[in-house]
Coordinates of C-alpha atoms and ligand atoms in Angstrom, one line a residue:
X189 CA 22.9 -18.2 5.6
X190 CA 22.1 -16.7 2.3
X191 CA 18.9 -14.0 2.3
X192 CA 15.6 -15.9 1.9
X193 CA 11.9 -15.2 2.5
X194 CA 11.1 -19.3 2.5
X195 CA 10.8 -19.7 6.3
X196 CA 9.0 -22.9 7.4
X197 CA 6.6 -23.6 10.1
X198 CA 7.4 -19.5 10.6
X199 CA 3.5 -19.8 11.7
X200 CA 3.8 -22.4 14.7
X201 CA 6.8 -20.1 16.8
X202 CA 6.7 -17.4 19.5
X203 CA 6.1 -13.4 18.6
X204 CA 9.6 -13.7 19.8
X205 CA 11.3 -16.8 18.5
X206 CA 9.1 -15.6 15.0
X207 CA 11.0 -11.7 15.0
X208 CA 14.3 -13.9 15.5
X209 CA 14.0 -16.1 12.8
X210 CA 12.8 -13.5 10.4
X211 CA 15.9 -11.5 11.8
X212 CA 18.2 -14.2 10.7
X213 CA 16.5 -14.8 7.5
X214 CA 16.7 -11.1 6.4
X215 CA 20.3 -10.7 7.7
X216 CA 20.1 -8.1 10.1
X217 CA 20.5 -7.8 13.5
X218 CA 17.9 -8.8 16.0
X219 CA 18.4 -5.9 17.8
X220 CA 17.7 -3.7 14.5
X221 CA 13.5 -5.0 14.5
X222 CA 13.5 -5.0 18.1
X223 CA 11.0 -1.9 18.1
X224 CA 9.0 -4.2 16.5
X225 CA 7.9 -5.0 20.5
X226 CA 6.1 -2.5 22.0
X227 CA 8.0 -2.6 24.8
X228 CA 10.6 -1.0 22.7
X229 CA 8.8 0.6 20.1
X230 CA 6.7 3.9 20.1
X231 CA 6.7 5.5 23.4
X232 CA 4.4 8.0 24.8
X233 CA 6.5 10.9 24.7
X234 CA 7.5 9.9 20.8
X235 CA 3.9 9.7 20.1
X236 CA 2.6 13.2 22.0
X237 CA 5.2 15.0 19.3
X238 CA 3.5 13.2 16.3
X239 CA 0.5 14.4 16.4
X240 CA -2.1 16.4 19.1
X241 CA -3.8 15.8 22.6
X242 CA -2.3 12.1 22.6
X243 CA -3.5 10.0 25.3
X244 CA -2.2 6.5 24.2
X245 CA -1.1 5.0 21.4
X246 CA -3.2 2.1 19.6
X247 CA -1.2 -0.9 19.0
X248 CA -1.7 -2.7 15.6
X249 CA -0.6 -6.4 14.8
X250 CA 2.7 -6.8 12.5
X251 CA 2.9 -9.9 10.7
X252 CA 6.2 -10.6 8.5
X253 CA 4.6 -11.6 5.0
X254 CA 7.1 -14.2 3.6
X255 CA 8.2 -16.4 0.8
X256 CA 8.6 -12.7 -1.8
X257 CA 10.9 -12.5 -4.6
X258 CA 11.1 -9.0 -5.9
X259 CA 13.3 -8.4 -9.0
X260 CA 15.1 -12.0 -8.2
X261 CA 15.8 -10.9 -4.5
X262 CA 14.2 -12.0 -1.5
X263 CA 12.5 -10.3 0.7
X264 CA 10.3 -10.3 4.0
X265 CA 7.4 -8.1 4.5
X266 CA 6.2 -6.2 7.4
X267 CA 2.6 -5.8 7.5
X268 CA 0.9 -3.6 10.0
X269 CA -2.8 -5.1 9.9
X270 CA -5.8 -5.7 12.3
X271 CA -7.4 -8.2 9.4
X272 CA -7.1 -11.8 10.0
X273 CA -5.6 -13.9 6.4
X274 CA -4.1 -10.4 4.9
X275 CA -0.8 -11.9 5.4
X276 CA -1.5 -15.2 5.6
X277 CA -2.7 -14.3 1.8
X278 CA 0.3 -12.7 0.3
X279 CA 2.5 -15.2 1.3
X280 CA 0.5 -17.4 -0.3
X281 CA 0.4 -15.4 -3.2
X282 CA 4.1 -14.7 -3.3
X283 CA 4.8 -18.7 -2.9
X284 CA 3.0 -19.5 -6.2
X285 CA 4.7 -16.9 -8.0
X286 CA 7.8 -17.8 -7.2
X287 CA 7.5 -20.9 -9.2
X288 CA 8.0 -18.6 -12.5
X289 CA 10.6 -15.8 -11.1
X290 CA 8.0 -14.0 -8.6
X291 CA 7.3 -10.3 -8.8
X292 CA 9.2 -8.2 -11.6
X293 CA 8.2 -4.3 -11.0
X294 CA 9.5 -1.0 -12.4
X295 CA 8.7 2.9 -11.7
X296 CA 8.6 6.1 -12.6
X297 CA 10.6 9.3 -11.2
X298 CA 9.4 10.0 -8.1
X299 CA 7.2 13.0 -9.0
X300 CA 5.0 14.8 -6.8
X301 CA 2.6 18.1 -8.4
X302 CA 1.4 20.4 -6.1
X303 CA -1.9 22.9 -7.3
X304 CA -1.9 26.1 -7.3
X305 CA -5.4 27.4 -8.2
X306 CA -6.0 31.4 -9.4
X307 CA -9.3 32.3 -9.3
X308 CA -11.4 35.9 -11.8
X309 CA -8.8 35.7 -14.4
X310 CA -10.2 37.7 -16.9
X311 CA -8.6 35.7 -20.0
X312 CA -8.0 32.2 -19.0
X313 CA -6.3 31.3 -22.3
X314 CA -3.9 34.2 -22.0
X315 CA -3.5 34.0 -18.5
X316 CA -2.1 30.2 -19.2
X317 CA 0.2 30.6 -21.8
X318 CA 1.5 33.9 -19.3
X319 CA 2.3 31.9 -16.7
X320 CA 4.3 28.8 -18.9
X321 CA 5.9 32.3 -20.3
X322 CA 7.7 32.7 -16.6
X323 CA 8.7 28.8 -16.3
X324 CA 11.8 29.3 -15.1
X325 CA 11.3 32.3 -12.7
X326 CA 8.6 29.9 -11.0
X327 CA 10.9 26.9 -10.9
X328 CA 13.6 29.3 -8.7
X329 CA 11.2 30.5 -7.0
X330 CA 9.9 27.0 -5.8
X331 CA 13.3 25.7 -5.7
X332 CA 14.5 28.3 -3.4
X333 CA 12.2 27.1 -0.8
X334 CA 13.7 23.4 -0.7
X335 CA 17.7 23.9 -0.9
X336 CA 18.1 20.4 0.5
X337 CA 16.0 18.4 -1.7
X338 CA 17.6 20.3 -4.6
X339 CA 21.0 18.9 -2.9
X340 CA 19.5 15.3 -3.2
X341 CA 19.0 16.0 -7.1
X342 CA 15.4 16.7 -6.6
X343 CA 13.5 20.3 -7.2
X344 CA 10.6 21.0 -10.2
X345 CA 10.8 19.2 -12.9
X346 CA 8.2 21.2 -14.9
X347 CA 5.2 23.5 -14.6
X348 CA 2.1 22.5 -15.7
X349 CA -1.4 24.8 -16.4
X350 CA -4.4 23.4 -16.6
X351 CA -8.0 25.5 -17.2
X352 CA -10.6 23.7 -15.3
X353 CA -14.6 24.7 -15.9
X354 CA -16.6 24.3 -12.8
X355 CA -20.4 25.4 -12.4
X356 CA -19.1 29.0 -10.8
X357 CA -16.2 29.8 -13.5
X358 CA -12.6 28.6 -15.3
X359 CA -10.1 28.4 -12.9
X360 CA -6.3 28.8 -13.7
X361 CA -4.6 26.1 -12.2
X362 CA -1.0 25.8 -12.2
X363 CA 0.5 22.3 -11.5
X364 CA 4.4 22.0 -9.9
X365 CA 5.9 19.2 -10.9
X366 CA 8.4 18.0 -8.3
X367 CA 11.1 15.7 -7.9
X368 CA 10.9 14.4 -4.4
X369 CA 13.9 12.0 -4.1
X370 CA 12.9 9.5 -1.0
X371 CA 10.4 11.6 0.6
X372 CA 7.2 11.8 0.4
X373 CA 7.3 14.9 -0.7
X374 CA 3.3 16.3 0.7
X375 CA 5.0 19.2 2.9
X376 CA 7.7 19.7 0.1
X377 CA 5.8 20.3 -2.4
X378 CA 2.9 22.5 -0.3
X379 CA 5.4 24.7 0.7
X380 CA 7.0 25.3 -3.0
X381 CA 3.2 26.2 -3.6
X382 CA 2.4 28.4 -0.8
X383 CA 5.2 30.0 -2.1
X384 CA 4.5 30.5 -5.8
X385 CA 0.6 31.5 -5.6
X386 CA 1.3 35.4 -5.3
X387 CA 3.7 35.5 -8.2
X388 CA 1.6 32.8 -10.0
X389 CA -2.0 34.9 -9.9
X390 CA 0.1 38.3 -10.7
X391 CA 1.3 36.8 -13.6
X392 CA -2.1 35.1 -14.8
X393 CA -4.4 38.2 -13.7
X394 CA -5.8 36.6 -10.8
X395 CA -6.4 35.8 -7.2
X396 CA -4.4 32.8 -5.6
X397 CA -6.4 30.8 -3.8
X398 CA -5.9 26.7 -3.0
X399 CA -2.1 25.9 -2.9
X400 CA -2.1 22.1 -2.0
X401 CA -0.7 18.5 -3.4
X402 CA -2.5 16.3 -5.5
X403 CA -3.0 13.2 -4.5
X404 CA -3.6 11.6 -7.6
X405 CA -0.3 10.9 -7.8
X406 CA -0.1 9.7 -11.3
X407 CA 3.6 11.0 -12.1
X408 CA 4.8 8.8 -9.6
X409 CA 3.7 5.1 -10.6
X410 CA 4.7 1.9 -9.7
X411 CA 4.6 -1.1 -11.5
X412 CA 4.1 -5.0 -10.4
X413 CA 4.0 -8.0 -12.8
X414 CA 4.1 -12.2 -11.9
X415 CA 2.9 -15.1 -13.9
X416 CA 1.4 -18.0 -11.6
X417 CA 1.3 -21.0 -12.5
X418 CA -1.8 -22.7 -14.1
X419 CA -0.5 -26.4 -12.9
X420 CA 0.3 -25.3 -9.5
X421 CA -3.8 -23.6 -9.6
X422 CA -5.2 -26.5 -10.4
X423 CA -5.6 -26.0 -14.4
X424 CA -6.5 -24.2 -17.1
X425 CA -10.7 -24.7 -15.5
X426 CA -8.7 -22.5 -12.6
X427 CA -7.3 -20.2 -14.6
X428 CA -10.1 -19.6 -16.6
X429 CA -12.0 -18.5 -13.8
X430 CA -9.5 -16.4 -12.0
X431 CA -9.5 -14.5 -15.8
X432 CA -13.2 -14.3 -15.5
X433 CA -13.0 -12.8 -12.1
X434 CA -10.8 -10.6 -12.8
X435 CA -12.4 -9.1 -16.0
X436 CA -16.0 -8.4 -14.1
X437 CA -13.8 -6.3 -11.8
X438 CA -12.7 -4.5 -14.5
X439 CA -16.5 -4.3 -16.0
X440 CA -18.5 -3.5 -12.9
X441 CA -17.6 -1.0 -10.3
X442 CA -19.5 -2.6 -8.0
X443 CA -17.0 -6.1 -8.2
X444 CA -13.5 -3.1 -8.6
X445 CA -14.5 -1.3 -5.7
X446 CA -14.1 -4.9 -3.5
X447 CA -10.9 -6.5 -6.3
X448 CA -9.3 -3.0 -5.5
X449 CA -10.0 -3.1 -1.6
X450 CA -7.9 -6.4 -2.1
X451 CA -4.9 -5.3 -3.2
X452 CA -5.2 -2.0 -0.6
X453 CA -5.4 -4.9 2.3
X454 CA -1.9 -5.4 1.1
X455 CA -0.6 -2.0 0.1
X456 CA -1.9 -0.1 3.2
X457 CA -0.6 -3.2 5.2
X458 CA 3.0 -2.5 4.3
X459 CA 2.6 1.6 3.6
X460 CA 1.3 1.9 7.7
X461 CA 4.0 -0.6 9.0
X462 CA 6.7 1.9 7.3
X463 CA 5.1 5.1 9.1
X464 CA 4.0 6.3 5.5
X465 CA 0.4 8.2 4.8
X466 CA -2.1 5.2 4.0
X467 CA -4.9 8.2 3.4
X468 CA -2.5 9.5 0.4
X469 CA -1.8 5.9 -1.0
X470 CA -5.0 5.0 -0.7
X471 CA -6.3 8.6 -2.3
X472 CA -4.2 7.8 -5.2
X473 CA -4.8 4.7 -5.9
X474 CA -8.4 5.1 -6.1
X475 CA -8.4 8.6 -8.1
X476 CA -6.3 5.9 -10.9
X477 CA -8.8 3.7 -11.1
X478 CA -10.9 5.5 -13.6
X479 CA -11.2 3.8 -17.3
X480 CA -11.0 6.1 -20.0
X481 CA -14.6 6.2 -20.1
X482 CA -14.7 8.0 -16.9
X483 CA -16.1 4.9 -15.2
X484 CA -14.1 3.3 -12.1
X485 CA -12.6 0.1 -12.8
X486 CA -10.0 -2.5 -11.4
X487 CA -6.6 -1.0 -11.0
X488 CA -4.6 -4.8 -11.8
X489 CA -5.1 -6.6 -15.1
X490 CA -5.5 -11.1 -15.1
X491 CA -4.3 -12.4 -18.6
X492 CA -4.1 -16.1 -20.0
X493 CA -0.1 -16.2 -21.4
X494 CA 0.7 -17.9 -24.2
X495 CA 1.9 -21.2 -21.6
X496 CA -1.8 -21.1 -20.6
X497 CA -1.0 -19.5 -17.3
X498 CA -2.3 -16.4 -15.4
X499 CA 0.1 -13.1 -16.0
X500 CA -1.1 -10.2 -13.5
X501 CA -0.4 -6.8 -13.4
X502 CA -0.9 -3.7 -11.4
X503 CA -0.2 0.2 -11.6
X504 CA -0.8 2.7 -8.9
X505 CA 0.7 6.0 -8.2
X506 CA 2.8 4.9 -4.7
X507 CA 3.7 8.3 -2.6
X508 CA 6.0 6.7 -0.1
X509 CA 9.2 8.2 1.2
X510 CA 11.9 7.0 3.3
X511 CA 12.3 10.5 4.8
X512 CA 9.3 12.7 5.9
X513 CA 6.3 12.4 8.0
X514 CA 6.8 9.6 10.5
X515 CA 8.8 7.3 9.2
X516 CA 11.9 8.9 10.7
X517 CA 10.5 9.1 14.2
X518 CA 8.2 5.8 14.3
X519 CA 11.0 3.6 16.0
X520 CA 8.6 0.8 14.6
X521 CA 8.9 2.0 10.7
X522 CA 12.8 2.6 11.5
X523 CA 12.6 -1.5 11.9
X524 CA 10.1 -1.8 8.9
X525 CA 12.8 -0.3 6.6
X526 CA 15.9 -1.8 8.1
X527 CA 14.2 -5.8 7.3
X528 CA 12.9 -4.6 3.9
X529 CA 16.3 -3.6 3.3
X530 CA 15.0 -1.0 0.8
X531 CA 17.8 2.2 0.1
X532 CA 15.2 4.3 -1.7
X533 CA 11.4 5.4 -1.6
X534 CA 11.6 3.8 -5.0
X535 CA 12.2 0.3 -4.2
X536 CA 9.8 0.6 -1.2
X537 CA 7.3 1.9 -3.4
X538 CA 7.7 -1.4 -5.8
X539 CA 7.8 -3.6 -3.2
X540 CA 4.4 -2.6 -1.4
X541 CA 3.0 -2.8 -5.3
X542 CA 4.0 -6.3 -5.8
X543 CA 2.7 -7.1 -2.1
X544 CA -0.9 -5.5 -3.5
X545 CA -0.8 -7.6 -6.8
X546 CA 0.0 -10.6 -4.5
X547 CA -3.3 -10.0 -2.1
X548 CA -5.0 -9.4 -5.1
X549 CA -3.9 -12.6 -6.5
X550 CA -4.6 -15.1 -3.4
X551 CA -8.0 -13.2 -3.1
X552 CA -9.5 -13.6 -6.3
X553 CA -7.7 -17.2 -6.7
X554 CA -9.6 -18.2 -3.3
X555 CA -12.8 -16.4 -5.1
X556 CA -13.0 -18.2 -8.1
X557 CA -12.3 -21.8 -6.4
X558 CA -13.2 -22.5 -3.0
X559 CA -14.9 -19.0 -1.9
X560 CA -12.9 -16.8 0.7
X561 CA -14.3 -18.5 3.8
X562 CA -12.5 -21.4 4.3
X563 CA -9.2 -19.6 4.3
X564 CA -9.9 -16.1 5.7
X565 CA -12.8 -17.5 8.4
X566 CA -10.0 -19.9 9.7
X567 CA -7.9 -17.4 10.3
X568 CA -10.5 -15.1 12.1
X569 CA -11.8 -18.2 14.3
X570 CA -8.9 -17.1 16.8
X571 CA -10.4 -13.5 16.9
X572 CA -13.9 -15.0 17.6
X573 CA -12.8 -17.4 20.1
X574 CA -11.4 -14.2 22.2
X575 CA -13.9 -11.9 21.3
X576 CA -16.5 -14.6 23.5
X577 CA -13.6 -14.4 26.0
X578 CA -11.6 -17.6 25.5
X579 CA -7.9 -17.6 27.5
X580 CA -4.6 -18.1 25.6
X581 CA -4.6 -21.5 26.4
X582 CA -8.7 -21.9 25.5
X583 CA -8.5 -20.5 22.1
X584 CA -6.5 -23.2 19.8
X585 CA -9.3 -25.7 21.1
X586 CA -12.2 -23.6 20.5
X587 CA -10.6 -22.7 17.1
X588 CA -10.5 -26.6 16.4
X589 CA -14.2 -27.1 17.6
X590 CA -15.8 -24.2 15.5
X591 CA -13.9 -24.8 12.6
X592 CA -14.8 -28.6 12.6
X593 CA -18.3 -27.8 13.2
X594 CA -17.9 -25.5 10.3
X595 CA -19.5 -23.1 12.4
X596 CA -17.2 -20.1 12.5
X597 CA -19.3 -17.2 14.5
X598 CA -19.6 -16.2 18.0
X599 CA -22.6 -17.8 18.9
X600 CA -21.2 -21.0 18.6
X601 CA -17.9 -20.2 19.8
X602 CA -19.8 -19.2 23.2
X603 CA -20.9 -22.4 23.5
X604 CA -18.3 -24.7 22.3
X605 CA -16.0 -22.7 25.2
X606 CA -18.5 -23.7 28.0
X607 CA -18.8 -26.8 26.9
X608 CA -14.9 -26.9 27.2
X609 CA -14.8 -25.2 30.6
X610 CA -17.8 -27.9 31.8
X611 CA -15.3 -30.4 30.5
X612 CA -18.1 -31.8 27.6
Ligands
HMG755 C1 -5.8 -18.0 3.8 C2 -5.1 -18.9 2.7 C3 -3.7 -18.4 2.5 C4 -5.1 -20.3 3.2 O1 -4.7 -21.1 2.0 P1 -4.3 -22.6 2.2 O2 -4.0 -23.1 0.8 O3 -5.2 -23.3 3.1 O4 -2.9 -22.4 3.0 P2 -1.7 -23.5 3.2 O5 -1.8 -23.9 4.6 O6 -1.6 -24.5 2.1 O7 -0.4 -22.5 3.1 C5 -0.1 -21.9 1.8 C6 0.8 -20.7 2.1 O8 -0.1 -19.7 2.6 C7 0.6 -19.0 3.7 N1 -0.2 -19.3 4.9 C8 -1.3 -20.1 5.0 N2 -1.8 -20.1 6.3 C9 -0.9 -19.3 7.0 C10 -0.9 -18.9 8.4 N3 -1.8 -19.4 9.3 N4 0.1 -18.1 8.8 C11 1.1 -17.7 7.9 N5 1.1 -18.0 6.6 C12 0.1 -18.8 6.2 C13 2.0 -19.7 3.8 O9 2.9 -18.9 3.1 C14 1.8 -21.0 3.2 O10 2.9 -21.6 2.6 P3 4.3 -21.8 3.5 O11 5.0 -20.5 3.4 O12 3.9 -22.2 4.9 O13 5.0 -22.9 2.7 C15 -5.9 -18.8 1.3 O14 -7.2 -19.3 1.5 C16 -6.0 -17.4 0.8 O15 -5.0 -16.9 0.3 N6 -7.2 -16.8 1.0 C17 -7.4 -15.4 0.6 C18 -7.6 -14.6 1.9 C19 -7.7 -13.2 1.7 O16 -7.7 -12.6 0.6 N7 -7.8 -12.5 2.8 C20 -8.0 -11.0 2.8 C21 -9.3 -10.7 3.6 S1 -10.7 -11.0 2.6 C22 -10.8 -9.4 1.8 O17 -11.0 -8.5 2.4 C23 -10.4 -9.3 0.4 C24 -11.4 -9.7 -0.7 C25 -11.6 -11.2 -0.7 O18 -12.7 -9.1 -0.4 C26 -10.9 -9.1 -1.9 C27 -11.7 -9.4 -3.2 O19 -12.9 -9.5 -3.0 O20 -11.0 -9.5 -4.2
NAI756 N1 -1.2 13.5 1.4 C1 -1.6 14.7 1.8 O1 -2.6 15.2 1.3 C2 -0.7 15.4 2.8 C3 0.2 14.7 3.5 N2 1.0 15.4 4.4 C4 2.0 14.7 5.2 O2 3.3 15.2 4.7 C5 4.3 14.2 5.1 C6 5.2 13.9 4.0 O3 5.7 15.1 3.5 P1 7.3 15.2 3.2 O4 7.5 16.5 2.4 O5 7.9 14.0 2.7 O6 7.8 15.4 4.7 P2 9.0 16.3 5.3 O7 8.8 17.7 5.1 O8 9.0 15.8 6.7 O9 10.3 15.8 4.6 C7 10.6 16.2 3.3 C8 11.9 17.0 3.3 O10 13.0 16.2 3.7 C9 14.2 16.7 3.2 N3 15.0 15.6 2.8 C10 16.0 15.1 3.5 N4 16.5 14.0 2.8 C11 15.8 13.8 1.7 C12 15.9 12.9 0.6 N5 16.8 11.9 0.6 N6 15.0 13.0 -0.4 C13 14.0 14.0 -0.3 N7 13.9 14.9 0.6 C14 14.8 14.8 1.7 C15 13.8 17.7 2.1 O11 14.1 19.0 2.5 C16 12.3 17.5 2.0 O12 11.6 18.7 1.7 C17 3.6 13.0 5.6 O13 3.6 13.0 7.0 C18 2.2 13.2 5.1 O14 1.2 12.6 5.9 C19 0.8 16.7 4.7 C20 -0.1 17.4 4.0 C21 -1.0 16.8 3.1

């Protein structure tokens, strides 16, 4: 059977009969996503040499986002969420734009830039141009600490120096510009710094003192584009209305800070479910944000094409590696990688940006038609019927009773279940 994301009725199956099919749809061997259990996934001992004074480890739900077409291949999703209609969403999302071609997406090197910040330089100016004097002996100096990565074609690209004015003086700060390849590249790129500083402030006239990544990322952006289609919408009414929701996210911080926190349900979904740093993605992507006017804005773009449908668009800087951090160890992520089928941090990186413009897309189309509680509410009934303490076997009837009583909330879950357990 030929690679697809179209899975029917996916939804109505077993955990386990689900992870099958979506085995056999991606290609792979069932035994490859099996650590997608937890009964073979992340074990104790794993986990107490990830990180300190573990106790447990906290399982989160991972729902297989269907129906994408990334740069005309197909491809399933892992999504490591605790948020109800997240995936439900992209899949959504990613079924209307397949209609024109789905997701098209493109990126830059993958280029980290670590700071290097050198503190009572006398003459700022001077002390710049010294240090982009010694370009090269910084470079072999940073490269020298990284021999592998510089095997893999990575290493500094370029040295950058910036003067920055703060309220207690001009600081020297010297940026490293670093090819990371498939990782990552935070501990790279800190340790090329650490390594630097001394030389750096002697050459400037200073003191050394932070020697750390950036986050804002913005040498390493990823690109995401679809068109959906105005007919399958509903129209150009539709459409007009998705463009107007989108443009007062780009207007009004207040509306980007929620529009953004959209398309991070789907990024972070995707960047946690391959054992990558959600704190750096979402660092980035926020520090990107900013209009040229300094004032924070939406980080995708709604346009009306010339066919009278809605072309999206998104850029974010996307630090993901398929080496580094936890992704080699979390048996989990190992899974992740192997169904997304992804041979480079790149094409990770652009899928996880078309799966953002995708949530962005579903959300703001359910916005600017119905509202988002129809769709997201009926998909968090089942987590209200439990949270009042329905059974397995209680909750698809409570589900049925709160939703029909369009009365989605706890209080009247509690009492729809004992009116079910006293047989009313
Ligand atoms: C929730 C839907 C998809 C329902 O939408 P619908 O039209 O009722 O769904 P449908 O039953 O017609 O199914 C359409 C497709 O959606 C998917 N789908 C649909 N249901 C399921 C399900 N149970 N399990 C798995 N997949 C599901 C599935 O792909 C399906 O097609 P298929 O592949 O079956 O041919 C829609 O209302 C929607 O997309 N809503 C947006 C929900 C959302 O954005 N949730 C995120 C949480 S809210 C939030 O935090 C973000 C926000 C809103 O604040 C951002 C912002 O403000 O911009
Ligand atoms: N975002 C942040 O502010 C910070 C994040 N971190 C953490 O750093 C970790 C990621 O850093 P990394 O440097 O990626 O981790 P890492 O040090 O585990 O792996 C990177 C190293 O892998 C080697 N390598 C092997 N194969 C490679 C390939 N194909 N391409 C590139 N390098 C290859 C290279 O020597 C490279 O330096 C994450 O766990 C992150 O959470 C750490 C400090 C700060």
């Amino acid at each position: 059977m030929p690679r697809t994301s179209r899975i029917q009725g996916l939804r109505d199956l077993t955990v386990e009969a689900r992870r099958k099919s979506v085995a056999e749809a991606a290609g792979v061997d069932p035994e490859s996503i099996a650590a997608f259990d937890p009964a073979h996934g992340l074990g104790l001992g794993h986990a107490d040499h990830m990180i300190e004074n573990v106790a447990g480890i906290l399982g989160v739900p991972l729902g297989i986002a269907t129906n994408f077409v990334v740069n005309r291949a197909e491809v399933l999703v892992p999504m490591a969420t605790e948020e109800a209609s997240v995936v439900a969403a992209a899949s959504n999302a990613a079924k209307i734009a397949r209609v024109h071609g789905g997701f098209t997406t493109s990126s830059t090197a993958p280029v980290m830039q670590a700071q290097v910040q050198i503190v009572g330089v006398a003459d700022p100016e001077a002390g710049r141009v010294r240090l982009l004097e010694a370009r090269e002996e910084l470079i072999a100096l940073a490269n020298a600490q990284d021999e592998r990565l510089v095997e893999f074609g990575g290493g500094v690209r370029d040295i950058a120096v910036r003067l920055v004015s703060s309220r207690v003086g001009t600081y020297v700060v010297a940026h490293l510009q670093v090819d990371v390849r498939d990782a990552m590249g935070a501990n790279a790129v800190n340790t090329m710094a650490e390594a630097v500083a001394g030389r750096a402030a002697d050459i400037a006239g200073g003191r050394p003192l932070l020697r750390i990544l950036t986050n804002k990322a913005d040498l390493r952006l990823c690109r995401a584009r679809a068109v959906f289609d105005a007919a399958t919408l509903g129209g150009a009414e539709v459409v007009d209305d998705i463009i107007h929701a989108a443009a007062l996210a780009e207007a009004d911080p207040y509306r980007a800070a929620t529009h953004n926190k959209g398309i991070m349900n789907g990024v972070s979904a995707v960047v946690l479910a391959t054992g990558n740093d959600t704190r750096a993605v979402e660092a980035g992507a926020h520090s990107h944000a900013i209009s040229e006017s300094g004032r924070y804005t939406s980080l995708s773009r709604f346009e009306r094409d010339s066919d009278g449908n809605v072309v999206a668009t998104l850029e974010l800087p996307m630090p993901v590696g398929l080496v580094g951090g936890a992704t080699k160890v979390h048996p989990a992520a190992q899974a992740a990688l192997t169904l997304l089928g992804v041979r480079t941090a790149a094409e990770l990186a652009e899928i996880i940006t078309a799966v953002g413009l995708a949530q962005n897309f579903a959300a703001v189309r359910a916005l600017a038609t119905e509202g988002i509680q129809r769709g997201h509410m009926a998909l968090h009934a089942r987590n209200i019927a439990t949270t009042v303490g329905a059974t397995a076997e209680e909750v698809p009837a409570v589900v049925a009773r709160i939703i029909a009583d369009k009365k989605v909330h706890a209080d009247h879950a509690e009492r729809v279940l004992a009116d079910l357990r006293a047989g009313r």
